[in-house]
PDB file of C-alpha atoms in Angstrom:
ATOM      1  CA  UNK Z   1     -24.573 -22.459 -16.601  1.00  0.00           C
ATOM      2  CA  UNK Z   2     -25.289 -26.167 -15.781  1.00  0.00           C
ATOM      3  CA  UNK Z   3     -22.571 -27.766 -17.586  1.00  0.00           C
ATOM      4  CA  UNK Z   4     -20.150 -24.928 -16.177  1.00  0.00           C
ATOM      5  CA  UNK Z   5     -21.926 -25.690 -12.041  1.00  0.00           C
ATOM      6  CA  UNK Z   6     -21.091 -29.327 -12.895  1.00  0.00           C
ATOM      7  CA  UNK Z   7     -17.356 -28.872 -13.493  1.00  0.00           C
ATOM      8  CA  UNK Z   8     -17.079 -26.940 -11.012  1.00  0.00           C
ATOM      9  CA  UNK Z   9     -18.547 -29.376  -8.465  1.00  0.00           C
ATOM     10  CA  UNK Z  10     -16.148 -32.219  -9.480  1.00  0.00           C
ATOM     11  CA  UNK Z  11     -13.481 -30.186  -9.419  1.00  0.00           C
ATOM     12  CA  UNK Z  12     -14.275 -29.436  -5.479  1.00  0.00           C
ATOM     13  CA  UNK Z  13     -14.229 -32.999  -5.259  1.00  0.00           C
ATOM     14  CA  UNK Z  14     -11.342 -33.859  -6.543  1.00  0.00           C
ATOM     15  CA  UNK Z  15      -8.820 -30.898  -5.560  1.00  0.00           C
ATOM     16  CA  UNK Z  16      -7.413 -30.167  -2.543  1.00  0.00           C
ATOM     17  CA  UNK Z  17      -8.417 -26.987  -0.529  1.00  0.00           C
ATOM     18  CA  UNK Z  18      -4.900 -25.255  -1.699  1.00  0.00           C
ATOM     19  CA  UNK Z  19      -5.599 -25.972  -5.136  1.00  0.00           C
ATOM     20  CA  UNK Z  20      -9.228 -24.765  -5.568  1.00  0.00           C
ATOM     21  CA  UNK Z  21      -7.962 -21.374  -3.649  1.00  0.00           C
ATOM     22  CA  UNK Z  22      -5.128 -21.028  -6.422  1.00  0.00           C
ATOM     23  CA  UNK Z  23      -7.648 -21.802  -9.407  1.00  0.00           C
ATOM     24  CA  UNK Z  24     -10.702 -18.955  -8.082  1.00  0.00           C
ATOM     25  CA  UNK Z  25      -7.600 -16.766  -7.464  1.00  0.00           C
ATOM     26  CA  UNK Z  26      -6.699 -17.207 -10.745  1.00  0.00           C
ATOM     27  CA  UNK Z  27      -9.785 -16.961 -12.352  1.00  0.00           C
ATOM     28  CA  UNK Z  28     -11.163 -14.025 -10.435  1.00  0.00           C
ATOM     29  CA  UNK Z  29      -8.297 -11.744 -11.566  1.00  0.00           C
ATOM     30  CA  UNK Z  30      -9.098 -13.194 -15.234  1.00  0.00           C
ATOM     31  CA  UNK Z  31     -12.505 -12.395 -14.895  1.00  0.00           C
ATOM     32  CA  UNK Z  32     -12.274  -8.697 -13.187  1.00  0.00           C
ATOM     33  CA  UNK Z  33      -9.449  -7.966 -15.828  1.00  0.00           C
ATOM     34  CA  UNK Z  34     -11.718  -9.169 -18.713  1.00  0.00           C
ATOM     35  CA  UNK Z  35     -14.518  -6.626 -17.569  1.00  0.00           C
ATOM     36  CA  UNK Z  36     -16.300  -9.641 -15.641  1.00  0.00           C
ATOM     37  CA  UNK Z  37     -16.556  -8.225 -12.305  1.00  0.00           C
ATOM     38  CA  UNK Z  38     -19.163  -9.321 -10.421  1.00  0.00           C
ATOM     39  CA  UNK Z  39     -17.635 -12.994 -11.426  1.00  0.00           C
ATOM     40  CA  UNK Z  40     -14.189 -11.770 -10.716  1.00  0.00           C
ATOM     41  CA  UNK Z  41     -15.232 -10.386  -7.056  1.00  0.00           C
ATOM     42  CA  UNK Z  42     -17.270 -13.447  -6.373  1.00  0.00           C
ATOM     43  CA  UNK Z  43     -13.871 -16.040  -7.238  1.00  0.00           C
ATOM     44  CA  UNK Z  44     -11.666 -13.494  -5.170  1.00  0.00           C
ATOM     45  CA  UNK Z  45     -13.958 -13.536  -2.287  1.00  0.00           C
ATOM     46  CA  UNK Z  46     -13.999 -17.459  -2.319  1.00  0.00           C
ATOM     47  CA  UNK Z  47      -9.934 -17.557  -2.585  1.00  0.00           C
ATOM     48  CA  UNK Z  48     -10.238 -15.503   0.409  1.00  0.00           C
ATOM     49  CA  UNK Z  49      -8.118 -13.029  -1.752  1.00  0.00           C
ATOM     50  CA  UNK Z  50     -10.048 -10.085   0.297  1.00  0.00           C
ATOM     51  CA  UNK Z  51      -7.719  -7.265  -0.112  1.00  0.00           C
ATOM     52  CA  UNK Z  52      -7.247  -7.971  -3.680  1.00  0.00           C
ATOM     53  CA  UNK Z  53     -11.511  -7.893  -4.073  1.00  0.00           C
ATOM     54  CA  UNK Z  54     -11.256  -4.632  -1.870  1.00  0.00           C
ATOM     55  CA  UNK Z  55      -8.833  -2.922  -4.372  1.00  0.00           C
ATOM     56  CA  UNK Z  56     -11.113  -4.118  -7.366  1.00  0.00           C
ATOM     57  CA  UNK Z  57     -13.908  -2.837  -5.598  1.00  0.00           C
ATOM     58  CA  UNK Z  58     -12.500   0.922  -5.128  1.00  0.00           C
ATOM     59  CA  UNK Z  59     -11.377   0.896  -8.753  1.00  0.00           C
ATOM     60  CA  UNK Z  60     -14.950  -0.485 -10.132  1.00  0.00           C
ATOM     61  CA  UNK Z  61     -17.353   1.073  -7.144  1.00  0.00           C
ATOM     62  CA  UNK Z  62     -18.038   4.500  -9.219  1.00  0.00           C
ATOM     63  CA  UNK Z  63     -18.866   2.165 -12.260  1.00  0.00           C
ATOM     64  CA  UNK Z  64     -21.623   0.344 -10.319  1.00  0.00           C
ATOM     65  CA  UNK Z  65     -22.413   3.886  -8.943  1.00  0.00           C
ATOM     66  CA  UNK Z  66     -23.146   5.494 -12.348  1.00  0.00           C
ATOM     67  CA  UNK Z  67     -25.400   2.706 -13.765  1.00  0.00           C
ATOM     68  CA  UNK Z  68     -27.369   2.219 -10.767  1.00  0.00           C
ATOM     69  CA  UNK Z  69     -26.483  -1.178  -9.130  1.00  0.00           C
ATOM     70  CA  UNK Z  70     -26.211  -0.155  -5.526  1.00  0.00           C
ATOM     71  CA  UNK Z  71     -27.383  -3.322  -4.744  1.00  0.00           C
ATOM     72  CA  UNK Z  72     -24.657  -5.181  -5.936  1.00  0.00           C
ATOM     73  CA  UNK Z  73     -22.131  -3.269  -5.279  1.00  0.00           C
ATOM     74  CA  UNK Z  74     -23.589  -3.538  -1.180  1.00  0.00           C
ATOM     75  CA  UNK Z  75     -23.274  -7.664  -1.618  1.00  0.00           C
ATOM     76  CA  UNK Z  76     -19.792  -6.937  -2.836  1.00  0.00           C
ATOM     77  CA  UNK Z  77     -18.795  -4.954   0.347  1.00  0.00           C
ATOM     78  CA  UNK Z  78     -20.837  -7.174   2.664  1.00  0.00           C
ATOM     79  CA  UNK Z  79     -19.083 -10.200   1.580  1.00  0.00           C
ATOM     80  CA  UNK Z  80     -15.759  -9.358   2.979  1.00  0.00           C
ATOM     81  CA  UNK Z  81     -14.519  -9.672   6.027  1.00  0.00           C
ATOM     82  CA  UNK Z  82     -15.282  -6.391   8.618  1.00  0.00           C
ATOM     83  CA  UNK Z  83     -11.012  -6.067   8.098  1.00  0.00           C
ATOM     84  CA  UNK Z  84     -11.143  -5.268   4.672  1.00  0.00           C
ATOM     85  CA  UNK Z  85     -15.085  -3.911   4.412  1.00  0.00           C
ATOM     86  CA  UNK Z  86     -13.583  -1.060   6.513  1.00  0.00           C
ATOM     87  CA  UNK Z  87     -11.889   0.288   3.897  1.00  0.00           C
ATOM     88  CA  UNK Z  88     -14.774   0.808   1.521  1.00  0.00           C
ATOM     89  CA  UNK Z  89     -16.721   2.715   4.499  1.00  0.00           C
ATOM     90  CA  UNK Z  90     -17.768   5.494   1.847  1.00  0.00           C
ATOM     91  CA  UNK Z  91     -18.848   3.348  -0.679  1.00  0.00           C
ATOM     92  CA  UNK Z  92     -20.741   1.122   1.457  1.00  0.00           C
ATOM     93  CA  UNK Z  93     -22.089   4.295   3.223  1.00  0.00           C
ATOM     94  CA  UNK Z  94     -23.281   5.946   0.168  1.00  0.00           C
ATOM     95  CA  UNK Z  95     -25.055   2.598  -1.068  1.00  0.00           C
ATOM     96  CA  UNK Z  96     -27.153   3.195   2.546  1.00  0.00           C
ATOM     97  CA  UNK Z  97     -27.984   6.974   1.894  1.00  0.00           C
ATOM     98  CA  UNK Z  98     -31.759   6.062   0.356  1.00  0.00           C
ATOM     99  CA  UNK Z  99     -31.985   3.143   2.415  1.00  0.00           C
ATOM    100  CA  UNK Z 100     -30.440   3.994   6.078  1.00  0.00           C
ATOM    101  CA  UNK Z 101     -29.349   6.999   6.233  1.00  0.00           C
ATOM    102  CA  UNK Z 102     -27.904   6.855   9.909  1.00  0.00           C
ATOM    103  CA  UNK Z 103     -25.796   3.871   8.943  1.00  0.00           C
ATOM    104  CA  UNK Z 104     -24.459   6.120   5.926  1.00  0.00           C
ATOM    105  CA  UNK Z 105     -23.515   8.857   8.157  1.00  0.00           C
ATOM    106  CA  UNK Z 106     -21.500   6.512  10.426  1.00  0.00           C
ATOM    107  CA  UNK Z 107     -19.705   5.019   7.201  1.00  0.00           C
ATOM    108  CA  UNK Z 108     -19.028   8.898   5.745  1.00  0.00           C
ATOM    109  CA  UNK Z 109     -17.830   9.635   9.485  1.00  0.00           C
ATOM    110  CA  UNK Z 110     -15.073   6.875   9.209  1.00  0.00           C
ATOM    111  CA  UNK Z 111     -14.442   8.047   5.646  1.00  0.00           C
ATOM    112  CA  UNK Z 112     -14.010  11.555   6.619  1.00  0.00           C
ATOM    113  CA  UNK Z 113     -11.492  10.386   9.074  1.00  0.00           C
ATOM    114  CA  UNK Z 114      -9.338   7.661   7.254  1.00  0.00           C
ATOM    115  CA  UNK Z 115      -9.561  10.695   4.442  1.00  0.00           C
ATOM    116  CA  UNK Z 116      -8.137  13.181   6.640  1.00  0.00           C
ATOM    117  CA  UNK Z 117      -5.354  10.629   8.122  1.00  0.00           C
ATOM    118  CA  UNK Z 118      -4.515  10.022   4.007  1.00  0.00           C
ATOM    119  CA  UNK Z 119      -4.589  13.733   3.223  1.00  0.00           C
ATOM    120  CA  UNK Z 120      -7.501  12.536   0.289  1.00  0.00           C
ATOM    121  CA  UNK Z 121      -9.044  16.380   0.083  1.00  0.00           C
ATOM    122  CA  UNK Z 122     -11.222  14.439  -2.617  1.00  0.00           C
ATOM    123  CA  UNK Z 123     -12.427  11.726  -0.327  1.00  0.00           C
ATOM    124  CA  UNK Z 124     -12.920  14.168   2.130  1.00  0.00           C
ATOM    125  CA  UNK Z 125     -15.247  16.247  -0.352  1.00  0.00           C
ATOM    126  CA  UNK Z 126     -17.195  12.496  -1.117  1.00  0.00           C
ATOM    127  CA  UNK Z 127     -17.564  11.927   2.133  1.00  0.00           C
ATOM    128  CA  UNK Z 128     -18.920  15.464   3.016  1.00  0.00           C
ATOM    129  CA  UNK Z 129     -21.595  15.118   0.037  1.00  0.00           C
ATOM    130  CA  UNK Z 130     -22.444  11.627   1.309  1.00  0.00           C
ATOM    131  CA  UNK Z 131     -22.821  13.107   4.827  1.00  0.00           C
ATOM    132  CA  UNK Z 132     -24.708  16.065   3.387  1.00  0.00           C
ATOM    133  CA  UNK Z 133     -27.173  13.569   1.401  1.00  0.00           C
ATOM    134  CA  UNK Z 134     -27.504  11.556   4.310  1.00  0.00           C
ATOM    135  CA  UNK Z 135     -28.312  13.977   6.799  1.00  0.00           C
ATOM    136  CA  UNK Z 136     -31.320  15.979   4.341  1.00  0.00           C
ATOM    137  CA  UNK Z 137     -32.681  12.487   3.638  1.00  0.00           C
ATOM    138  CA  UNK Z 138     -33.189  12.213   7.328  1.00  0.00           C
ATOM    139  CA  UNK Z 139     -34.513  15.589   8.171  1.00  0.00           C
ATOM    140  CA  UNK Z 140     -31.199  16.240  10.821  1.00  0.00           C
ATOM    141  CA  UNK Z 141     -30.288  19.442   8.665  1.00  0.00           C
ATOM    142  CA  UNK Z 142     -29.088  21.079  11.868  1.00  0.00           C
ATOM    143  CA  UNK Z 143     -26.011  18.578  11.849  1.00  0.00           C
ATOM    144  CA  UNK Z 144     -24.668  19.934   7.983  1.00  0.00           C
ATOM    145  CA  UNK Z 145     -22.589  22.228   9.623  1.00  0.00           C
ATOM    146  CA  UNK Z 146     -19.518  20.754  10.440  1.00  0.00           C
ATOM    147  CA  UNK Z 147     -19.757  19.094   6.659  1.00  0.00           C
ATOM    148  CA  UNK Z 148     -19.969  22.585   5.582  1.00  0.00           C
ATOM    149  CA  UNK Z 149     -17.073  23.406   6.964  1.00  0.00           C
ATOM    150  CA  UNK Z 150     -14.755  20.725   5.058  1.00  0.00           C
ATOM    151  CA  UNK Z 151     -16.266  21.804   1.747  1.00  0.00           C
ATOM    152  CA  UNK Z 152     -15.536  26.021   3.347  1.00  0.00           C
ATOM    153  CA  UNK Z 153     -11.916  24.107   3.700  1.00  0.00           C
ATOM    154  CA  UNK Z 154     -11.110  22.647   0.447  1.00  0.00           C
ATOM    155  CA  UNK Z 155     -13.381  25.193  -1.767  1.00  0.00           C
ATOM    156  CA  UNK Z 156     -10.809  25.358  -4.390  1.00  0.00           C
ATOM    157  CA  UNK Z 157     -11.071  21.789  -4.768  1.00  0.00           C
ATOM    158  CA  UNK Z 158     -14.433  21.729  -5.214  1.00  0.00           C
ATOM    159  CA  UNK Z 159     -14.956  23.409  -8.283  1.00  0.00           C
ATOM    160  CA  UNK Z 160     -12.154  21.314  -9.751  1.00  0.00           C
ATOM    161  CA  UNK Z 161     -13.872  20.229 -13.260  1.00  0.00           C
ATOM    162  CA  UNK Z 162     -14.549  16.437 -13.062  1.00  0.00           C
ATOM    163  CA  UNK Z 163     -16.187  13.974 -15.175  1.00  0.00           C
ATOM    164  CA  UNK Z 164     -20.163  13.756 -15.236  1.00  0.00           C
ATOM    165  CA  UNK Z 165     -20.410  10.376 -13.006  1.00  0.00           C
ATOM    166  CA  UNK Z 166     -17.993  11.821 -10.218  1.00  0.00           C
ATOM    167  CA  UNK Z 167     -20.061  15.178 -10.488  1.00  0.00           C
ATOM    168  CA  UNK Z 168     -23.136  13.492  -9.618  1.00  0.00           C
ATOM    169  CA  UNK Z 169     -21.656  11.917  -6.171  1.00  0.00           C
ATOM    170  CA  UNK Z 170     -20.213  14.937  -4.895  1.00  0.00           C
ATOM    171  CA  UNK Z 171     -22.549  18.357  -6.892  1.00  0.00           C
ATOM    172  CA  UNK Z 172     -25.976  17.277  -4.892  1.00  0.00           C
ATOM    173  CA  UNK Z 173     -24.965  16.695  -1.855  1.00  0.00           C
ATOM    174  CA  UNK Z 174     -22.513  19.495  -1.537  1.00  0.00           C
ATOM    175  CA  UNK Z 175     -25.341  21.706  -2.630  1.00  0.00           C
ATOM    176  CA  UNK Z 176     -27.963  20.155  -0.619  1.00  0.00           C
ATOM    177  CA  UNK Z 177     -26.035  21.240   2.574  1.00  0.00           C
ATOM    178  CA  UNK Z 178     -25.543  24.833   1.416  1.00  0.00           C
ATOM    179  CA  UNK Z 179     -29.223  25.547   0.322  1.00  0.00           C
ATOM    180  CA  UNK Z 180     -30.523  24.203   3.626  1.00  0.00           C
ATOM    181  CA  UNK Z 181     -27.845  26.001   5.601  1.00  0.00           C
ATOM    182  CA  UNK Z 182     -26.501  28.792   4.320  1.00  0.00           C
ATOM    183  CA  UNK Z 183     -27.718  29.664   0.799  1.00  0.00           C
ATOM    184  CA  UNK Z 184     -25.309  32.726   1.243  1.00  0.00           C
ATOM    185  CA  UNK Z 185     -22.268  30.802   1.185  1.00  0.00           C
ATOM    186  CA  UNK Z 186     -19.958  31.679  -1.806  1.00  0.00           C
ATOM    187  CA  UNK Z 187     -20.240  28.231  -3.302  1.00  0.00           C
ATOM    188  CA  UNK Z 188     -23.696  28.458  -3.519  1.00  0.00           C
ATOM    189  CA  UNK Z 189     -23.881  29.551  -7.127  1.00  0.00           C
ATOM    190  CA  UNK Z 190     -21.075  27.696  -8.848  1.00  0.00           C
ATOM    191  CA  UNK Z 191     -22.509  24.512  -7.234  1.00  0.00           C
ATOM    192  CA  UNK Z 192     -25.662  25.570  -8.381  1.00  0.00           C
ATOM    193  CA  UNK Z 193     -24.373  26.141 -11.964  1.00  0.00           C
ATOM    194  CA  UNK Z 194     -22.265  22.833 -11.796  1.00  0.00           C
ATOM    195  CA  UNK Z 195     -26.050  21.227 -10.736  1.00  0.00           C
ATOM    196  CA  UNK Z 196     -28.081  22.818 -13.743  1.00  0.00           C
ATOM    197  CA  UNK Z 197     -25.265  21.155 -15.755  1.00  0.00           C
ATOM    198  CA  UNK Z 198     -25.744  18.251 -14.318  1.00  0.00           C
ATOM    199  CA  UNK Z 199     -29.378  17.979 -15.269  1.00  0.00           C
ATOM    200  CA  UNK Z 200     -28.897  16.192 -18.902  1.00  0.00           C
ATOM    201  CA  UNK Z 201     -27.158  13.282 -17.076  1.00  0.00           C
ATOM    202  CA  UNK Z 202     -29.370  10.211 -17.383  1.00  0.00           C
TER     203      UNK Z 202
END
């Protein structure tokens, strides 16, 4: 790690500012397409290649999701520009649901509604179970409602078989808002089935 900081500082020395931004371009799409990408975001982000490290960030986000690293995944998001953050409001949204909930629920709100304006009936089901989470974690279980209502909207969709990981984003939430709401509803017990499924999932 020393010997690669030193080359790296002479070669800011000696290159111009065009050059350096064509070299971490380069080398942050090597790295990200070599499984590297925490190094790959971090080169992209310095070549000022933002939407680039915004698309490798949607494709990768559930990855960081499934084993944990919120945390990361939130200094990816935070270290682009507000232009290009904007499009990762779920994913930065859902890293907040422990932490801030309130900040989550205005990050699912402008997910719900760059969903809606894409016709994403999946992103719109995310962002509903995001919302859901968001809103139990905070006590405010009066406000499921409306969330309710996209999940009432799309129920086909949402007992679409999908992998574990995805499962575990969209199952809790979803269910959270219908057992503190209305246990009734006729999703209830396939969500709830879905759930026990869920439950040998690490």
């Amino acid at each position: 790690a020393l010997f690669s900081e030193f080359l790296r500082r002479r070669f800011e020395r000696s290159a111009s500012p065009g050059e350096q931004r064509a070299m971490w371009l380069r080398a942050g799409r090597l790295l990200a397409e070599a499984g590297e990408t925490d190094a790959g975001l971090q080169r992209l982000t310095e070549a000022q290649a933002f939407d680039e490290a915004a698309l490798w960030i949607i494709r990768c986000a559930p990855r960081y999701v499934a084993d944990g690293r919120l945390q990361a995944l939130r200094q990816h998001i935070a270290a682009l520009p507000a232009a290009a953050a904007e499009r990762l409001a779920y994913w930065r949204g859902l890293c907040a649901v422990d932490t801030d909930p309130a900040a989550a629920l205005a990050d699912m709100r402008s997910a719900l509604q760059a969903c809606a304006d894409a016709a994403d009936i999946d992103g719109l089901l995310a962002a509903a179970a995001g919302a859901s989470t968001a809103l139990v974690c905070s006590g405010r279980v009066a406000e499921l409602d409306p969330w309710i209502e996209v999940l009432t909207a799309h129920a086909d969709r949402a007992l679409t078989a999908r992998d574990d990981d995805t499962d575990m984003r969209l199952v809790p939430g979803l269910l959270a808002a219908l057992v503190y709401r209305q246990p009734w509803h006729a999703l209830s017990e396939p969500l709830a089935e879905r759930a026990e499924r869920l439950l040998h999932h690490e």
